[in-house]
mmCIF file of N, CA, C and O in Angstrom:
data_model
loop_
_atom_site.group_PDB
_atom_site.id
_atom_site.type_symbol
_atom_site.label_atom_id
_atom_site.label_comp_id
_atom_site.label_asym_id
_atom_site.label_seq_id
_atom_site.Cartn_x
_atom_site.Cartn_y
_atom_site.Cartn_z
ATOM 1 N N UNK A 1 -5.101 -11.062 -22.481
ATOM 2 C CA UNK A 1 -5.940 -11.413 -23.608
ATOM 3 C C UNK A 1 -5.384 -10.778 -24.872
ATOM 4 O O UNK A 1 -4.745 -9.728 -24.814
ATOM 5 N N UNK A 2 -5.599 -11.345 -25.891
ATOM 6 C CA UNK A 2 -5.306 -10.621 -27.438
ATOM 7 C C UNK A 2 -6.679 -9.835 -28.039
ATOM 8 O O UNK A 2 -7.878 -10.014 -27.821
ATOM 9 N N UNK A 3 -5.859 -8.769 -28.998
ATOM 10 C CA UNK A 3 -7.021 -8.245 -29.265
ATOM 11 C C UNK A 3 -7.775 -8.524 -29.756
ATOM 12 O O UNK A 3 -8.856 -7.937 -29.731
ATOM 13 N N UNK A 4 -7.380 -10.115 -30.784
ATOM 14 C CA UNK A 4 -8.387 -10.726 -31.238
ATOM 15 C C UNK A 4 -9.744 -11.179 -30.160
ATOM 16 O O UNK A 4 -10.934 -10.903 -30.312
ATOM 17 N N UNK A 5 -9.168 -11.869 -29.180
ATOM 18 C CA UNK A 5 -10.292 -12.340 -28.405
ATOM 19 C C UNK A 5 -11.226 -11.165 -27.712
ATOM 20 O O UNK A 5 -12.418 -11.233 -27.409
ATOM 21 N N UNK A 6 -10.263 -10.023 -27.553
ATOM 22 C CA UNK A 6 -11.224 -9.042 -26.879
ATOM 23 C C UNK A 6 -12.399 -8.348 -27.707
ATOM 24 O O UNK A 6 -13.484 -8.058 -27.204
ATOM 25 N N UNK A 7 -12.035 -8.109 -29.098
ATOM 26 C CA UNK A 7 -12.576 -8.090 -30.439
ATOM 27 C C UNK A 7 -13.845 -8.657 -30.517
ATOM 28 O O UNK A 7 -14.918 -8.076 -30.682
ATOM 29 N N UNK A 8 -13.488 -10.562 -30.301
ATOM 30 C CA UNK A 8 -15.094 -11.276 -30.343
ATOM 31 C C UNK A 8 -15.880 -10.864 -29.016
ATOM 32 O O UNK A 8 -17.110 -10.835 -29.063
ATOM 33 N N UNK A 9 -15.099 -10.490 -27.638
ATOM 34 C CA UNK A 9 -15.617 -10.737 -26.609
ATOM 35 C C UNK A 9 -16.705 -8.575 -27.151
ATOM 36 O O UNK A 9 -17.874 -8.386 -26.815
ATOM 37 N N UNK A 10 -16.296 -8.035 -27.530
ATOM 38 C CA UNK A 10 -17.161 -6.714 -27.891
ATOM 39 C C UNK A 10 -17.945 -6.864 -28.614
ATOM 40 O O UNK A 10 -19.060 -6.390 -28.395
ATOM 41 N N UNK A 11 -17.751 -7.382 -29.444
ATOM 42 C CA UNK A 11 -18.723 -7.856 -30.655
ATOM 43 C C UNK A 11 -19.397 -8.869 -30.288
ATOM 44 O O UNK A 11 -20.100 -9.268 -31.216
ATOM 45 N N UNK A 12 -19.540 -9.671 -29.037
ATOM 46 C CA UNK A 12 -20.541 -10.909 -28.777
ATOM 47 C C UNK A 12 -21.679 -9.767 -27.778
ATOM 48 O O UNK A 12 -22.893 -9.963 -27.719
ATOM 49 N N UNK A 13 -21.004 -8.665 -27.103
ATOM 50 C CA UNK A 13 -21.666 -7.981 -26.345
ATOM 51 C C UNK A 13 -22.527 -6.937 -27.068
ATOM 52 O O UNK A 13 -23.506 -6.522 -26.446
ATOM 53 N N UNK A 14 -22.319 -6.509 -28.166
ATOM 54 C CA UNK A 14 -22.656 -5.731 -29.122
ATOM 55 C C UNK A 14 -24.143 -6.498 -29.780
ATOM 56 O O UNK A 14 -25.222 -6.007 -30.111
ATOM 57 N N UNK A 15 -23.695 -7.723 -29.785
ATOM 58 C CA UNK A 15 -25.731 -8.213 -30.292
ATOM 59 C C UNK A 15 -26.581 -8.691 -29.002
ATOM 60 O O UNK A 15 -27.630 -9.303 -29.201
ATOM 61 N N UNK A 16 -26.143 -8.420 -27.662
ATOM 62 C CA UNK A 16 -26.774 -9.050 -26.281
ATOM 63 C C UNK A 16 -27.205 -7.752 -26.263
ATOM 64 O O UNK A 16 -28.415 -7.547 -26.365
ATOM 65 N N UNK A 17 -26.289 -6.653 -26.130
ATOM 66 C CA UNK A 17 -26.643 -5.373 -25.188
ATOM 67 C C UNK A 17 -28.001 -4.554 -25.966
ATOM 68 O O UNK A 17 -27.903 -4.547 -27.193
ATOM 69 N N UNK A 18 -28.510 -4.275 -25.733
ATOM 70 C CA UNK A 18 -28.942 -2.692 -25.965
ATOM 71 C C UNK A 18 -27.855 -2.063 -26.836
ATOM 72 O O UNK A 18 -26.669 -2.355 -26.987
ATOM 73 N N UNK A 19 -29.045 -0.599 -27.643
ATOM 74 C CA UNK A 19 -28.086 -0.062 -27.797
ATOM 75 C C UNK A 19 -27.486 1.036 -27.263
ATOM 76 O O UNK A 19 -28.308 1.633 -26.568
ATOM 77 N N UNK A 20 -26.328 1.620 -27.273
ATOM 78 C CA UNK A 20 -25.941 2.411 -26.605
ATOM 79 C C UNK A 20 -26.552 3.869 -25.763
ATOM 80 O O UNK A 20 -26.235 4.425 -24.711
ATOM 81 N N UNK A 21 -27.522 4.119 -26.766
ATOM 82 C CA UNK A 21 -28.518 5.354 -26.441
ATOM 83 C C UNK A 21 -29.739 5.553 -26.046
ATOM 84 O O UNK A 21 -30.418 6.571 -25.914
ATOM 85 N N UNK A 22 -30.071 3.617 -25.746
ATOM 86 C CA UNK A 22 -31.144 2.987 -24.843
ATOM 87 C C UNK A 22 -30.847 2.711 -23.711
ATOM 88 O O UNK A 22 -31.688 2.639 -22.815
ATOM 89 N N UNK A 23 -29.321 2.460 -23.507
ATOM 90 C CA UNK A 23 -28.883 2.148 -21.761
ATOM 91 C C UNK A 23 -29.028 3.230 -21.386
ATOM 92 O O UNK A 23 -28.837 4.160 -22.169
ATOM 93 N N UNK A 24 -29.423 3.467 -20.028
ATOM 94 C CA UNK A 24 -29.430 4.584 -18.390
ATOM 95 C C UNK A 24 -28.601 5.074 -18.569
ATOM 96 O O UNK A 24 -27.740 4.408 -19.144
ATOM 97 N N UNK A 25 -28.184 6.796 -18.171
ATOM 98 C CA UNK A 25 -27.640 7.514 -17.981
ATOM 99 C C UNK A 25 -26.030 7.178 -16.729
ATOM 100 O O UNK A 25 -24.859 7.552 -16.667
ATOM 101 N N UNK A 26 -26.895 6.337 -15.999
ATOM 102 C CA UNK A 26 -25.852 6.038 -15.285
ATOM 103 C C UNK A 26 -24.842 4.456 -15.495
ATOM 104 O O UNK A 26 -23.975 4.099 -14.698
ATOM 105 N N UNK A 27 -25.222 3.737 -16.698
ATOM 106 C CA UNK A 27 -24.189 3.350 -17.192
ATOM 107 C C UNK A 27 -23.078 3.818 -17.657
ATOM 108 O O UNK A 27 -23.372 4.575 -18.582
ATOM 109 N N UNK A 28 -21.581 3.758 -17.463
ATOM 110 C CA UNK A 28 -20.705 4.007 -18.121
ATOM 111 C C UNK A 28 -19.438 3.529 -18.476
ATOM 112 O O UNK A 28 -18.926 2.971 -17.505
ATOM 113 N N UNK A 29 -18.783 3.519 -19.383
ATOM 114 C CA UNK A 29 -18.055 2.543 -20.169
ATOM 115 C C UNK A 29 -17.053 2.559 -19.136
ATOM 116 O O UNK A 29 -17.083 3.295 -18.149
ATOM 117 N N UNK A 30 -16.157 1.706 -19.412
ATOM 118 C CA UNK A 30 -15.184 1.038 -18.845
ATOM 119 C C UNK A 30 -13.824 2.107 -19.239
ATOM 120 O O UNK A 30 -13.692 2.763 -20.272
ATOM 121 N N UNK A 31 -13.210 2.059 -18.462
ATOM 122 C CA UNK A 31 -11.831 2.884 -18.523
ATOM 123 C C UNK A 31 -10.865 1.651 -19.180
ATOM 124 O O UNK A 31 -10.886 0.431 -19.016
ATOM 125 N N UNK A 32 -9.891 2.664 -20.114
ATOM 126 C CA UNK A 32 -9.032 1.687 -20.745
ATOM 127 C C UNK A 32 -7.675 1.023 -19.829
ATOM 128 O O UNK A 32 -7.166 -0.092 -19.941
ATOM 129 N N UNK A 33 -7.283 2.247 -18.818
ATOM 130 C CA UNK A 33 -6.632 1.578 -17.823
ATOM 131 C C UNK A 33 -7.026 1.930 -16.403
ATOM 132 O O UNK A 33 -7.107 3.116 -16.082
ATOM 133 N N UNK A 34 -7.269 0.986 -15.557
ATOM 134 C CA UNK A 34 -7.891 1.188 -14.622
ATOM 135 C C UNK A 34 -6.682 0.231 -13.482
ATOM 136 O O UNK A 34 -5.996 -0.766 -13.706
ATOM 137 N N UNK A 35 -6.840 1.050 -12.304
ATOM 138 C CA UNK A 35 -5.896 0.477 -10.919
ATOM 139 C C UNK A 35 -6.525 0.324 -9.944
ATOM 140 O O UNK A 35 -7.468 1.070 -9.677
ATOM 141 N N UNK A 36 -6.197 -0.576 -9.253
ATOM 142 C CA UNK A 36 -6.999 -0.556 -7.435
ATOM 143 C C UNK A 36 -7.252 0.681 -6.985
ATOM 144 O O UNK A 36 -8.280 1.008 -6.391
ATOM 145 N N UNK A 37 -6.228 1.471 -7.283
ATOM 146 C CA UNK A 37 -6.750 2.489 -6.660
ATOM 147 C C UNK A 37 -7.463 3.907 -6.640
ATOM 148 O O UNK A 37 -7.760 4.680 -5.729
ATOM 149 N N UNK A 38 -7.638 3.934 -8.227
ATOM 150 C CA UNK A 38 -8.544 4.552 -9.155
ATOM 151 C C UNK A 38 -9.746 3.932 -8.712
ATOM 152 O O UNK A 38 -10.441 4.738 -8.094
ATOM 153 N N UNK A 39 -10.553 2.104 -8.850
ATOM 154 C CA UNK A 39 -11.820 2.040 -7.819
ATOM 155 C C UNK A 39 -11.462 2.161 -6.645
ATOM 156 O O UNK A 39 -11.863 1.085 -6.201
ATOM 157 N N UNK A 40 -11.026 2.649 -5.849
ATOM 158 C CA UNK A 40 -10.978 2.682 -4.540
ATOM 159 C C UNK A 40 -11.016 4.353 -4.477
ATOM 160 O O UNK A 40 -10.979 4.870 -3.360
ATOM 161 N N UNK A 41 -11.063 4.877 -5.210
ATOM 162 C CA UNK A 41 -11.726 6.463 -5.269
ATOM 163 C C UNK A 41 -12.833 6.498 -6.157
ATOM 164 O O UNK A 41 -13.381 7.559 -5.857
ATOM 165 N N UNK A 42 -13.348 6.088 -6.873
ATOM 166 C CA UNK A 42 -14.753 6.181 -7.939
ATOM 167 C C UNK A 42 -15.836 5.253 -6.581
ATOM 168 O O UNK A 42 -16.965 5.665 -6.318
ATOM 169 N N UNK A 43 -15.361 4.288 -6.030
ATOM 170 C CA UNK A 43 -16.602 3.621 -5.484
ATOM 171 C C UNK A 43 -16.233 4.423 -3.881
ATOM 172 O O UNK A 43 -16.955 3.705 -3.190
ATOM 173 N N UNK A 44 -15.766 5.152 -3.142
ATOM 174 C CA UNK A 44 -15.440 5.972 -2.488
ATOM 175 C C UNK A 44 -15.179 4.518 -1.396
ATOM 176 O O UNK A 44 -16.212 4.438 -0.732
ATOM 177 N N UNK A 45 -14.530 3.756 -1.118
ATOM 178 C CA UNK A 45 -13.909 2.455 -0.687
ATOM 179 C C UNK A 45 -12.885 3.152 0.505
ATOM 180 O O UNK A 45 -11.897 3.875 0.377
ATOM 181 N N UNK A 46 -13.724 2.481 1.991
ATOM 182 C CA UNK A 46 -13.193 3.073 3.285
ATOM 183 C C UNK A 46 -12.089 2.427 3.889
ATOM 184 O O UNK A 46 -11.249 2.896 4.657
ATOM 185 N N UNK A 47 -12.270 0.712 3.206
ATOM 186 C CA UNK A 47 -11.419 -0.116 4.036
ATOM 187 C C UNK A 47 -11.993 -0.648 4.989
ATOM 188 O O UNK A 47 -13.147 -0.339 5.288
ATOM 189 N N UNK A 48 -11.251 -1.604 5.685
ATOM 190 C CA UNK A 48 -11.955 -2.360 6.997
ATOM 191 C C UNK A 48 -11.856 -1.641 8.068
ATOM 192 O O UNK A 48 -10.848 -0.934 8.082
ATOM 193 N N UNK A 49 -12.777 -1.533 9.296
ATOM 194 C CA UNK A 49 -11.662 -0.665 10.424
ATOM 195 C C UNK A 49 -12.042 -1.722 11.563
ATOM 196 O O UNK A 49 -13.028 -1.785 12.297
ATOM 197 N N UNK A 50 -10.940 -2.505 11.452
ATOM 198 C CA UNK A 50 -10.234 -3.592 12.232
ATOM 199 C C UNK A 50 -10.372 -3.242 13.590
ATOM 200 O O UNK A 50 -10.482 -4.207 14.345
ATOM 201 N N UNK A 51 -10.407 -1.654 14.322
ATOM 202 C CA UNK A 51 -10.659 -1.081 15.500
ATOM 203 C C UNK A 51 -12.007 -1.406 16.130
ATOM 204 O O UNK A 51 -12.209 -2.229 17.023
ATOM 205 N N UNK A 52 -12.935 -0.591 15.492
ATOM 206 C CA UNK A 52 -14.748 -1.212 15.265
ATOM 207 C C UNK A 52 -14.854 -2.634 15.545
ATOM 208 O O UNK A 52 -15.458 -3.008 16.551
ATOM 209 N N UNK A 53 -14.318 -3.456 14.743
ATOM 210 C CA UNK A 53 -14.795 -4.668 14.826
ATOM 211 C C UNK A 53 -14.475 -4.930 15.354
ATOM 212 O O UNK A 53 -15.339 -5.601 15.919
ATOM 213 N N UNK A 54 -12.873 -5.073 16.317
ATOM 214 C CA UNK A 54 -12.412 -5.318 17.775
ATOM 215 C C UNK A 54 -13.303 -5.017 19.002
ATOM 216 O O UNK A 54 -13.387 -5.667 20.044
ATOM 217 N N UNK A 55 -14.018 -3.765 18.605
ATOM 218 C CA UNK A 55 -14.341 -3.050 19.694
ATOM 219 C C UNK A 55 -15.939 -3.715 20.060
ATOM 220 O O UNK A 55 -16.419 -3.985 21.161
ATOM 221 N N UNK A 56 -16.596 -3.871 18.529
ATOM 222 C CA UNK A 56 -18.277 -4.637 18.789
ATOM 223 C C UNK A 56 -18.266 -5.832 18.626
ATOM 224 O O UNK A 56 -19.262 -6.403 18.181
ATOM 225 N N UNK A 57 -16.723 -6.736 19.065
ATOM 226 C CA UNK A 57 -16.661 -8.157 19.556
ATOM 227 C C UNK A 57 -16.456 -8.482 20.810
ATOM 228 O O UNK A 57 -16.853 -9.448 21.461
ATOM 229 N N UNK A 58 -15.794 -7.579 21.088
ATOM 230 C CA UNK A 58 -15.586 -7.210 22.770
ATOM 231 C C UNK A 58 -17.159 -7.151 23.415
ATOM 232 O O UNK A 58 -17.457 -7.838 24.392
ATOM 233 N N UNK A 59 -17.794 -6.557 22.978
ATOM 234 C CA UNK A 59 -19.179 -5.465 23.396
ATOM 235 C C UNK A 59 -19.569 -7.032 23.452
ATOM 236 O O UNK A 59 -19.639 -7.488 24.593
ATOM 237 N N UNK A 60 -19.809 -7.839 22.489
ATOM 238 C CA UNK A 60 -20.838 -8.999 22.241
ATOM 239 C C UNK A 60 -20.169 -10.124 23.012
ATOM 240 O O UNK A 60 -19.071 -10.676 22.948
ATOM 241 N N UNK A 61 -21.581 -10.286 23.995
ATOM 242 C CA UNK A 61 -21.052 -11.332 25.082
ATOM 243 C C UNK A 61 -21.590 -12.421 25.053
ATOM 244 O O UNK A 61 -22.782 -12.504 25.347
ATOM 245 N N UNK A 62 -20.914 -13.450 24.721
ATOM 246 C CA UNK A 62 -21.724 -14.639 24.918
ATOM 247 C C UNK A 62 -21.476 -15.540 26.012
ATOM 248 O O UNK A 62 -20.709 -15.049 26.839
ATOM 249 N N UNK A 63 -22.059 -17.217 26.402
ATOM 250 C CA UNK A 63 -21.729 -18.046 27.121
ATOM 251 C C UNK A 63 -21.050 -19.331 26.524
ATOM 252 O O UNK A 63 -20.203 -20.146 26.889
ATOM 253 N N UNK A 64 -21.720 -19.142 25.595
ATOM 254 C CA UNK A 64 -20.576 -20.356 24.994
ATOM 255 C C UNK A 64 -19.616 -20.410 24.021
ATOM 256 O O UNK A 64 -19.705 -19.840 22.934
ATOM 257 N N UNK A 65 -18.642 -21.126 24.411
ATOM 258 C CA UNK A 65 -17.260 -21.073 24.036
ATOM 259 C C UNK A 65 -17.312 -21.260 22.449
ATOM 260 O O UNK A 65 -18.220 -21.755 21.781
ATOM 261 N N UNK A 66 -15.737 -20.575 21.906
ATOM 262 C CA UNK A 66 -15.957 -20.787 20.366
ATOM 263 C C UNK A 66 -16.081 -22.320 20.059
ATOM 264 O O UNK A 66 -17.179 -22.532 19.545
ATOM 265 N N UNK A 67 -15.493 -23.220 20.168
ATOM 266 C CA UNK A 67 -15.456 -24.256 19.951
ATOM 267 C C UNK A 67 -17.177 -24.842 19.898
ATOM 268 O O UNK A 67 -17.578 -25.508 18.943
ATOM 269 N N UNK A 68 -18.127 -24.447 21.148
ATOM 270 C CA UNK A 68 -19.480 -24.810 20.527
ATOM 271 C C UNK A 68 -20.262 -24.058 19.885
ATOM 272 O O UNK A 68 -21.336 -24.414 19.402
ATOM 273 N N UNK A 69 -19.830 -23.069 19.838
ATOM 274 C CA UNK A 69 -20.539 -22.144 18.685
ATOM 275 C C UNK A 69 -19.810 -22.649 16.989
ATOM 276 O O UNK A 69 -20.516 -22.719 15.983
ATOM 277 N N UNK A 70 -18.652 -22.882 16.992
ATOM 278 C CA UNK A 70 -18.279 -23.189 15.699
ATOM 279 C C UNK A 70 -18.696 -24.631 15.494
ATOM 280 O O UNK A 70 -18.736 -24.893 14.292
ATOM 281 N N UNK A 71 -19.042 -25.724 16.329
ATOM 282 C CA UNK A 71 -19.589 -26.855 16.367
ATOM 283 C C UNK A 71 -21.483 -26.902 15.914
ATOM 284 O O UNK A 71 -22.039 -27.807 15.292
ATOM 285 N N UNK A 72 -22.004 -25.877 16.358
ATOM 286 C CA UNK A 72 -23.039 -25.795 15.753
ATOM 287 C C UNK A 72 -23.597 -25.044 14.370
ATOM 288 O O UNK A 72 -24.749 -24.734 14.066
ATOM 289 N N UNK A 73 -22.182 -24.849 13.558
ATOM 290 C CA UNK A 73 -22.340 -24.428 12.398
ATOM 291 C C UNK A 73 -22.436 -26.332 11.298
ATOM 292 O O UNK A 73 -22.592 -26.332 10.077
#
């Protein structure tokens, strides 16, 4: 984006929002550079564990085959 557009896009948010010292404490601004893996430590982000879910598909027993279970979707 250019800074022009980012410019209108602050300033369109600037007459929607509140003002700054009326939003919650636990709002907080946006980081100017931010990486996957900067949120993947702020939202404390575990990942899948592909093991687990192997393990409580195994556990889950059914009788009918995928084909009619995916047929009755």
């Amino acid at each position: 984006m250019k800074e022009e557009q980012l410019a209108q896009i602050e300033a369109w948010f600037a007459n929607i929002l509140p003002a700054p010292e009326a939003l919650p404490s636990f709002v907080k601004p946006l980081q100017k550079n931010m990486t996957v893996e900067s949120l993947k430590i702020a939202q404390n982000y575990t990942g899948f564990d592909y093991t687990h879910f192997s393990n409580l598909s195994q556990a889950f027993d059914t009788e009918e085959n995928t084909e009619d279970l995916l047929a009755m979707l």
